[in-house]
Each structure stands twice: as C-alpha cells, then as structure tokens.
Tab-separated table of C-alpha atoms in Angstrom:
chain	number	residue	atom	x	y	z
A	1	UNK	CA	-24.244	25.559	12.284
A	2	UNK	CA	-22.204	27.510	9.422
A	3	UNK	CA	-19.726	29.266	11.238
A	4	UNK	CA	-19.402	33.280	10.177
A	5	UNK	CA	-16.511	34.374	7.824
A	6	UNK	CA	-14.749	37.854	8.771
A	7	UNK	CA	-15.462	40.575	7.010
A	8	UNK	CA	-12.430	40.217	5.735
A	9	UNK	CA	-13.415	37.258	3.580
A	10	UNK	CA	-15.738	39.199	1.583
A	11	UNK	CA	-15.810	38.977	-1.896
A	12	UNK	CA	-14.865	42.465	-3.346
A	13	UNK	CA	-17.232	42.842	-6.318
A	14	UNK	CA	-20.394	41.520	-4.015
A	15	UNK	CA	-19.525	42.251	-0.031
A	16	UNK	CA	-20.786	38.170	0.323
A	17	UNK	CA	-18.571	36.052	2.336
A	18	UNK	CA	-16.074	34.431	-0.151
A	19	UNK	CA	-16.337	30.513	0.152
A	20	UNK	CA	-13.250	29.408	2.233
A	21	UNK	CA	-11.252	26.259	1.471
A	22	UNK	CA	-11.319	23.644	4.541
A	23	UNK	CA	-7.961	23.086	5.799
A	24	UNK	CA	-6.564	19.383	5.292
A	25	UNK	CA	-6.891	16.970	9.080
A	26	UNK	CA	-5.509	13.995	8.198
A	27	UNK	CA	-6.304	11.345	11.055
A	28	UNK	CA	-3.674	8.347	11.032
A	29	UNK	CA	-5.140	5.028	12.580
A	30	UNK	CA	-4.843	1.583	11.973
A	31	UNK	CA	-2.472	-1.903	13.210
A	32	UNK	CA	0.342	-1.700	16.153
A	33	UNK	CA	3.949	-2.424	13.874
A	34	UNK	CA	2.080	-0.837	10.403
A	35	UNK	CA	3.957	1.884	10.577
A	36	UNK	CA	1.418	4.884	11.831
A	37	UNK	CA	4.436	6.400	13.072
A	38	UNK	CA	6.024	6.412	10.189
A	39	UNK	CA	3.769	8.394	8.292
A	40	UNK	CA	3.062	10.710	10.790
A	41	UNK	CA	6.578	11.540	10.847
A	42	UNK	CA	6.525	11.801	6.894
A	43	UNK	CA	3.351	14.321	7.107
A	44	UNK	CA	5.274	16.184	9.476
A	45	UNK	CA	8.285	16.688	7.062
A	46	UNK	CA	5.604	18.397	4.665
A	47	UNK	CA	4.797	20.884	6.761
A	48	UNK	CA	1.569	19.633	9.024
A	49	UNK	CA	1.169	20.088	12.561
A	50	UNK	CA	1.328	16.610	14.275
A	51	UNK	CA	-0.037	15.036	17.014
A	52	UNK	CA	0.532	11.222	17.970
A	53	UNK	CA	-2.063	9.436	20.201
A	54	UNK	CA	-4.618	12.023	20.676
A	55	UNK	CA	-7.060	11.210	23.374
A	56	UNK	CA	-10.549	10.703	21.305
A	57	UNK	CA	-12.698	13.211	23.535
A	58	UNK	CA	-9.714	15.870	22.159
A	59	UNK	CA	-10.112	15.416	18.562
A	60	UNK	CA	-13.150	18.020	17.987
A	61	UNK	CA	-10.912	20.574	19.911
A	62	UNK	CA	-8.014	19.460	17.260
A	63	UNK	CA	-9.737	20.096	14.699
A	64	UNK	CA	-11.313	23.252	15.821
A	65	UNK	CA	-7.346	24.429	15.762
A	66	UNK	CA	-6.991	23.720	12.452
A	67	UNK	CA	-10.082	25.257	11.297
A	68	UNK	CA	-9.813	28.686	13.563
A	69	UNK	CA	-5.856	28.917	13.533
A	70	UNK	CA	-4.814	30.413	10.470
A	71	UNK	CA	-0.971	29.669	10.758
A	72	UNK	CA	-2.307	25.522	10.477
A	73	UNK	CA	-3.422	24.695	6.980
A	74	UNK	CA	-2.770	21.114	7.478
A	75	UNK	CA	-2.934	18.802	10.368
A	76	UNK	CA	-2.324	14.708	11.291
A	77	UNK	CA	-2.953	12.804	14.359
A	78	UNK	CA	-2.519	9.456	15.148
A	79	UNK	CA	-5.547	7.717	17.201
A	80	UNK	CA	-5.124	3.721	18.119
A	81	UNK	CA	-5.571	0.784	20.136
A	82	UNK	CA	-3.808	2.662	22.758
A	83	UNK	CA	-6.936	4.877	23.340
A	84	UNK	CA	-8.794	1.823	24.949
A	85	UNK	CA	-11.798	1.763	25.266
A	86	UNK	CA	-12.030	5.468	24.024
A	87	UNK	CA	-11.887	4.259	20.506
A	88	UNK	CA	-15.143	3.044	20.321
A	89	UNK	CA	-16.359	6.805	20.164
A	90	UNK	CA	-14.327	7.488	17.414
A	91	UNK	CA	-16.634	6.560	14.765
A	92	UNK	CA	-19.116	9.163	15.754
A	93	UNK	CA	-16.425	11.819	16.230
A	94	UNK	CA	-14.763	11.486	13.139
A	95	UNK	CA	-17.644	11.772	11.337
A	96	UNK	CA	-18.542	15.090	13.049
A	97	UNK	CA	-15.730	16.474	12.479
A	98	UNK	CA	-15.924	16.105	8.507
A	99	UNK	CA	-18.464	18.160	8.548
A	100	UNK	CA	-16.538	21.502	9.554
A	101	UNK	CA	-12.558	20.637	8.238
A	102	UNK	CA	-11.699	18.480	4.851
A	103	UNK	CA	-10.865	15.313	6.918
A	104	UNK	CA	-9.211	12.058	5.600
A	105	UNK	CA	-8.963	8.864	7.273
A	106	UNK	CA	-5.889	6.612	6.879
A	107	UNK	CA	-5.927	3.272	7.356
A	108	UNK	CA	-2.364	1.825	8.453
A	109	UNK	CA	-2.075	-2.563	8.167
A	110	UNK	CA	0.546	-5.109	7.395
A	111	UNK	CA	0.444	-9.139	7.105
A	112	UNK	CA	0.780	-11.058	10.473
A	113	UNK	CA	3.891	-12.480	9.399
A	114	UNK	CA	5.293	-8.860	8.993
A	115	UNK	CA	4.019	-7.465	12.275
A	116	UNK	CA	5.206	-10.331	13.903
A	117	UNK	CA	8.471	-9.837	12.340
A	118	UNK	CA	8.950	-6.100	13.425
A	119	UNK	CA	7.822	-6.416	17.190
A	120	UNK	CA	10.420	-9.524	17.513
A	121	UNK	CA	12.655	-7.018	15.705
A	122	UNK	CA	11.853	-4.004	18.277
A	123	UNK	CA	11.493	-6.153	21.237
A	124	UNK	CA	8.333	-4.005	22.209
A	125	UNK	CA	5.437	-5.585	23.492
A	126	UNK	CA	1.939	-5.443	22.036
A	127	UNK	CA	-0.691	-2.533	23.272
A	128	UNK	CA	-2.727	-5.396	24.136
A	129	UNK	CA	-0.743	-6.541	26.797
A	130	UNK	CA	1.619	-9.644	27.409
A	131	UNK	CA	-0.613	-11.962	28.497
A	132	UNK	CA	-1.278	-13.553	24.943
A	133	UNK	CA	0.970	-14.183	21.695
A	134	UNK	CA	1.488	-11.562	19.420
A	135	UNK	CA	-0.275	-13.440	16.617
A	136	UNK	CA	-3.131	-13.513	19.115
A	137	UNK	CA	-2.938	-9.670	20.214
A	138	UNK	CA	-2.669	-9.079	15.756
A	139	UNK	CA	-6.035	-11.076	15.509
A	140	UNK	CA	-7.970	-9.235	18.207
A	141	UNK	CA	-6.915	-6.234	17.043
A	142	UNK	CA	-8.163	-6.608	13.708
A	143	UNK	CA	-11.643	-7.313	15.059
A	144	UNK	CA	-11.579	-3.776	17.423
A	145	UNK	CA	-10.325	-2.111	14.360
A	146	UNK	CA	-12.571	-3.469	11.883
A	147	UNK	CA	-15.820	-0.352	11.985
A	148	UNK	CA	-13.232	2.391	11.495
A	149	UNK	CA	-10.911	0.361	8.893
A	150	UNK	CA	-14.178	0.595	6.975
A	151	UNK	CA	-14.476	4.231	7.183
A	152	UNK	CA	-11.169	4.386	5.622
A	153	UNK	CA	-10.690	6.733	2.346
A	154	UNK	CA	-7.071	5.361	2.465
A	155	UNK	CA	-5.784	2.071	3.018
A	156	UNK	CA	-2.138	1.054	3.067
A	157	UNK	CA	-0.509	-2.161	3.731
A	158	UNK	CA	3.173	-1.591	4.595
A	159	UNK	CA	4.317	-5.333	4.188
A	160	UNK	CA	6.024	-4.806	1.186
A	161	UNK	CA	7.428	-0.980	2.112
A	162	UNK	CA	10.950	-0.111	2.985
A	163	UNK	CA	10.852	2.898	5.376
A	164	UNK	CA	12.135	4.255	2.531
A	165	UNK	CA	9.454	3.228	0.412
A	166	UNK	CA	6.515	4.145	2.408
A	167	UNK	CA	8.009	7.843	2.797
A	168	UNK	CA	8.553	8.405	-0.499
A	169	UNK	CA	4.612	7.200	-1.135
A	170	UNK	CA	3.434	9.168	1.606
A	171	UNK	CA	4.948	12.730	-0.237
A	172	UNK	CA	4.124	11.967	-3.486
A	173	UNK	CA	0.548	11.517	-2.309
A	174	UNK	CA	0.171	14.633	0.255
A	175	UNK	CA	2.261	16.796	-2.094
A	176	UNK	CA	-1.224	16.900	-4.589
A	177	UNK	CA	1.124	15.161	-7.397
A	178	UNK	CA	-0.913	13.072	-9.906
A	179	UNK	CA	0.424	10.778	-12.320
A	180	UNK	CA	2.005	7.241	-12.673
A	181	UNK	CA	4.389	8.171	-9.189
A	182	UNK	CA	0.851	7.922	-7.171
A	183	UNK	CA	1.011	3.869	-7.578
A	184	UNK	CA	3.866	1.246	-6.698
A	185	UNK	CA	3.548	-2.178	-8.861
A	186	UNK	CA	4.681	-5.616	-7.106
A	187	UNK	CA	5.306	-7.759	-10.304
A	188	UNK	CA	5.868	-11.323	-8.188
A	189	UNK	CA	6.283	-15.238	-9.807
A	190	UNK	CA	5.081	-17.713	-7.679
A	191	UNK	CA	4.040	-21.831	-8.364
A	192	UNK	CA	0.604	-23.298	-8.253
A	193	UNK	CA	2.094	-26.084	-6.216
A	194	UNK	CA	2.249	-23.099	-3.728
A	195	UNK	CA	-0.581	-21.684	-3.619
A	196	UNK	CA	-1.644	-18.366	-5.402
A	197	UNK	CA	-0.513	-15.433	-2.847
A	198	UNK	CA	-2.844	-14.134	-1.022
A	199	UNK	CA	-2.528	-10.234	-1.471
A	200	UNK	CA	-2.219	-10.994	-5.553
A	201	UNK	CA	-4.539	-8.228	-7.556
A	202	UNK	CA	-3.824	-10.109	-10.627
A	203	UNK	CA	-2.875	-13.206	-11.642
A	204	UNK	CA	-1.836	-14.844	-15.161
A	205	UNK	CA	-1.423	-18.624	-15.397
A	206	UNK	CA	1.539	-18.835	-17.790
A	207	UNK	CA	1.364	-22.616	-17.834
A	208	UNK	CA	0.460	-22.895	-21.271
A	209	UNK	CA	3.865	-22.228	-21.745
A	210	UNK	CA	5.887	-25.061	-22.855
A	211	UNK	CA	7.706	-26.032	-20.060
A	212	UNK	CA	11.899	-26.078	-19.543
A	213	UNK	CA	11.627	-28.122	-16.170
A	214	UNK	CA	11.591	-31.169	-18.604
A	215	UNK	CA	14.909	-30.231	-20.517
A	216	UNK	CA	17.675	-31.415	-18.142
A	217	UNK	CA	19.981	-28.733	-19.008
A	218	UNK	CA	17.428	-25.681	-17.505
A	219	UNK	CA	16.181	-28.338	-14.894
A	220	UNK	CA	18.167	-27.008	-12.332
A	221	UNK	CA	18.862	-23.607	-13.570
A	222	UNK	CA	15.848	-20.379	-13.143
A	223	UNK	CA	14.003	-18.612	-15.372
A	224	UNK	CA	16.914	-16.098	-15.086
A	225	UNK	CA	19.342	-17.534	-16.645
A	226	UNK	CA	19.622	-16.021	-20.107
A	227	UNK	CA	19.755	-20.101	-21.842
A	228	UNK	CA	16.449	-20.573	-20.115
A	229	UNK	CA	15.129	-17.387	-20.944
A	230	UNK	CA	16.195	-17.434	-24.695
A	231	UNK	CA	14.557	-20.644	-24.862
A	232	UNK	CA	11.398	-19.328	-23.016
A	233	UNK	CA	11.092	-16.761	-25.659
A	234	UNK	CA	11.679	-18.597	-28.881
A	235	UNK	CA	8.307	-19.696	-28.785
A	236	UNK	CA	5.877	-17.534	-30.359
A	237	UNK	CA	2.999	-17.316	-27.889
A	238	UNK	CA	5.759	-16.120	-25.196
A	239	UNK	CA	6.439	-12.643	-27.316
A	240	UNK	CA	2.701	-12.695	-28.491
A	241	UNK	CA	1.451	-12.775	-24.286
A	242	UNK	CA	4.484	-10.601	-23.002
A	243	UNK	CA	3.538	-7.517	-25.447
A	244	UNK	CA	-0.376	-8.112	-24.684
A	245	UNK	CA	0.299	-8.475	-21.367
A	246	UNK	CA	2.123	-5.228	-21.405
A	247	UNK	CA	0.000	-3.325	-23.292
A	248	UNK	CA	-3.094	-4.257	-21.429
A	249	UNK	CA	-1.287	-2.903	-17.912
A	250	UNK	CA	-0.136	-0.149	-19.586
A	251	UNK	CA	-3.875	0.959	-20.454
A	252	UNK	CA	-5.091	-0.377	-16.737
A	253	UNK	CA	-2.555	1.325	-14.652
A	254	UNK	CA	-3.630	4.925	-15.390
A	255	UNK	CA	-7.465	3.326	-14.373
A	256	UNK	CA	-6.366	2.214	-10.965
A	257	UNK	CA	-4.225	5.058	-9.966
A	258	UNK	CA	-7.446	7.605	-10.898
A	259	UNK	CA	-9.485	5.350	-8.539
A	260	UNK	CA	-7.048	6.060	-5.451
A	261	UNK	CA	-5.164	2.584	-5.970
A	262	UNK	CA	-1.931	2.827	-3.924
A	263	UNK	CA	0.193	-0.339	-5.029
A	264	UNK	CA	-0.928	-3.026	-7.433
A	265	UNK	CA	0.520	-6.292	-7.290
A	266	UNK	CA	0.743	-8.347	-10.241
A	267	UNK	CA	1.489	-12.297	-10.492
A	268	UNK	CA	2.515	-14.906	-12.729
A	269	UNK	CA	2.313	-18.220	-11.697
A	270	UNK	CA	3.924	-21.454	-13.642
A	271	UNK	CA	3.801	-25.273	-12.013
A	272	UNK	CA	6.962	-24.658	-9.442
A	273	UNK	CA	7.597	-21.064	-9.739
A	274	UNK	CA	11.057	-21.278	-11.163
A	275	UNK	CA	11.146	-20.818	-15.131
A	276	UNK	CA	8.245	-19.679	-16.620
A	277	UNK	CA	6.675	-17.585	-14.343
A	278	UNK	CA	10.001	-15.845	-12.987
A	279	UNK	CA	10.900	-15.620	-17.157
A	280	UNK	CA	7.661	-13.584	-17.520
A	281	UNK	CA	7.969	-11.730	-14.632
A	282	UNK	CA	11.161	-10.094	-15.288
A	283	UNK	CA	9.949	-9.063	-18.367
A	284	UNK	CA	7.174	-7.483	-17.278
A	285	UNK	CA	9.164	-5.507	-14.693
A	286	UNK	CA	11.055	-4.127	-17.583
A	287	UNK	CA	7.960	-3.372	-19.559
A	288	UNK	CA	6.472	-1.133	-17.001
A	289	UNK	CA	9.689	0.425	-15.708
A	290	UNK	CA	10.501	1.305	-19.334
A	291	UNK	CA	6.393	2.819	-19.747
A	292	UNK	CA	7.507	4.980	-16.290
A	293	UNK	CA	6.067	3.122	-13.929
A	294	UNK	CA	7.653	2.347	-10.228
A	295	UNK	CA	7.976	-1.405	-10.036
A	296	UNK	CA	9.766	-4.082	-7.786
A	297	UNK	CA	9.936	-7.438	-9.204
A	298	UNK	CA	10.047	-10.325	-6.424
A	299	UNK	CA	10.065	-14.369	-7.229
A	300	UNK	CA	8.729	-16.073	-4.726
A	301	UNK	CA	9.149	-19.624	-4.916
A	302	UNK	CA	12.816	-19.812	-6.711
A	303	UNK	CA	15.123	-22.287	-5.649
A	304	UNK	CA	18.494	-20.124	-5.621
A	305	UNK	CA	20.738	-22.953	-6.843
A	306	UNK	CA	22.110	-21.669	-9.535
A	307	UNK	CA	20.530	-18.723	-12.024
C-alpha cells in the first residue's frame, strides 16, 4: 500500500503530493574472509548508517528507518551465514523490501585459495564451525549462499583487492561517479602449459609470435628484459597486434563499465608464460594506463631468474 506523503510534499503549482526519491539500503552479504566488513566500514565513511549482522526478521523494521527517518538518506547492513538458519527467509524479505526503499544487493566472494589464506592469516575460525576444514566450510557455504548470490545487482570478488583497493572501489562507486574510475583492469601473462586462469575475461593466444625461448641468449632471461623485449617487437605483427589490441580495449572498456562491470581481467598467454606473453602484457598495461584507465599488470607463471 502507497504510503501518504505530508502535506508538506506537495507540489506548489498543483497541491499533488510531489514524487519522493527512495532513500539508498544497501544490504551487504556474501562469503566469510570476502571482506563484507570491509565495505561496510567503507559505506560508513560516506556517510550511511550501518548495521553489521542484522537479524533477518529485523530487516523490514531497518528499512522502515530509512524510509520514515528523514536524518537517514542512506543505509547498509550486513546479513550472513551467521544468521543460521534465518537466512533462508531472506530471499522473500529482501524482495519486499524493494518495493518501499531503492534497495541494492551486494554480493561479497573471493577464491578458496584466498579465503583460506586470510582465516590462516586471522587465526579465526569459520561460522560453520570447527568440525570440518576450512576448504570444506568455503564449499558448503557457497551452496547456502548460492539463491541470494543470484539476486545480486553487485558482485565483487576481493581476491585480487588490497584493503586499499577495495575501499577506494567501494567510494568511487557509492559516490554516483561515472567514468573509466568505475572499473579496475587485471592485465595478467600466464603459459598454456599452465592452464588458462580461471577468473580470465579475456584471453589472447600470442603464440603466433615467434618465439625467444629458442635463442639461448633470452632463454633464461623474461619478457622484461629490454634485449628480449626489443627483439619481441622487431617483428612486425608484434606492433601490428599491440596497437589493435589496444585500440579494441580502448573501445570495449567504456562498454563494460556502462553494463556495471567492476574489474576486467585481461590475459595473454604464450607456451611457458615467460617472454611473449609477459612482453605483451606490459605493454598493454601501459596502453591502458596511458588511455586513463586503472590497471595492475601481474605475470603469473615467470621464472624470476633473472629479468
């Protein structure tokens, strides 16, 4: 039911209720270790009134403050695994509450490897008890989680943040800013031999590049050293794919960040991962950080022996 506006509200040419913006709930869920805290925190630091681990039955009544208290034009919560069995209602509730306040759902998750990493740093256990292995509690959690990770308009996965990082993201986004600062590119070389990784958005085979692995002067050197690189270059397919390359992320990048894309990662992938592909990479990072772009460059498989 439409709830009255105060006289007050009322347009002054007609006497009609004016139409009154919905204040912003943003409703932080998601992985243990992801860093839901984090964010919260952030959102806090921009002025919205935060709650962490809100019992679900309380939400409607949280939301009902920021839609009837006039001093809260913005609100976050966090709601998680922690709730129990109580999260299974939160489907249902969250999508009441849209309906009277301009809610947004964010969805916090990181790799295993980097969850794992962070509790062993912490030395906290995992909501799920310690009866199993924290790979084990990850996995289960993933299952409980997966109806309301699907309801997500948001989702971020902090594996490649700094705290740092992840702040920084989180203002630029709640701050209403638009532009090329609303997306963070991962440009990453990696070899076949390998495997392609996993959380790769796009990937360029750059083995039709001739190869310096075979010269023994760059066989033990990287694609950074400026020999190997020069010679990397001097053929002219290299330049030919680096400035296509370039231009065609230049014209997709605006694309993605107008669809909501937080971070893109981009990868390059030779035979081992240590000339061609790192070669290529680095250019690309300067390519994009020269367009204005917010990139971190990372080579995954090189053998630091020398550069």
């Amino acid at each position: 039911m439409a709830r009255k506006k105060p006289a007050a509200g009322a347009d002054a040419r007609t006497g009609a209720p004016k139409a009154e913006a919905k204040p912003e709930l943003v409703v932080i869920t998601g992985l243990s270790g992801s860093g839901k805290g984090s964010v919260l925190r952030a959102l806090e630091d921009l002025g919205f009134y935060s709650v962490d681990n809100l019992p679900v039955e309380l939400i409607p009544k949280f939301a009902d403050l920021t839609r009837d208290n006039l001093r809260i034009r913005a609100a976050a919560l966090v709601v998680d695994i922690r709730e129990g069995e109580g999260l299974k209602r939160f489907p249902r509730v969250f999508a009441s509450i849209r309906r009277s306040v301009d809610a947004r759902l964010i969805f916090m998750e990181a790799d295993d490897d980097a969850i794992v990493r962070r509790f062993s740093e912490t030395r906290r256990p995992h909501p799920l008890g310690n009866d199993r292995s924290i790979s084990r509690s990850i996995r289960s959690e993933r299952v409980m989680l997966a109806p309301i990770r699907a309801m997500a308009d948001l989702i971020i996965n902090t594996s490649k943040f700094t705290l740092h990082e992840l702040r920084e993201f989180i203002g630029e986004r709640f701050r209403g800013q638009r532009g090329q600062a609303n997306i963070l590119i991962y440009v990453t070389s990696f070899g076949f031999r390998n495997g392609v990784p996993p959380d790769s958005d796009l990937v360029f085979d750059v083995r039709f590049l001739p190869n310096p692995n075979y010269i023994p002067r760059f066989k033990n050197l990287t694609g950074r050293n400026p020999s190997v690189a020069r010679y990397i270059r001097s053929f002219p397919q290299t330049v030919e794919f680096i400035q296509r390359i370039s231009d065609l992320l230049v014209y997709l990048l605006p694309h993605y960040i107008r669809e909501g894309k937080s971070y893109l990662t981009i990868a390059f992938g030779c035979t081992g991962g240590q000339h061609r592909s790192v070669m290529i990479a680095d250019e690309i990072h300067h390519n994009l950080m020269s367009a204005g772009f917010k990139v971190k460059v990372n080579h995954r498989d090189i053998v630091q022996r020398h550069r």
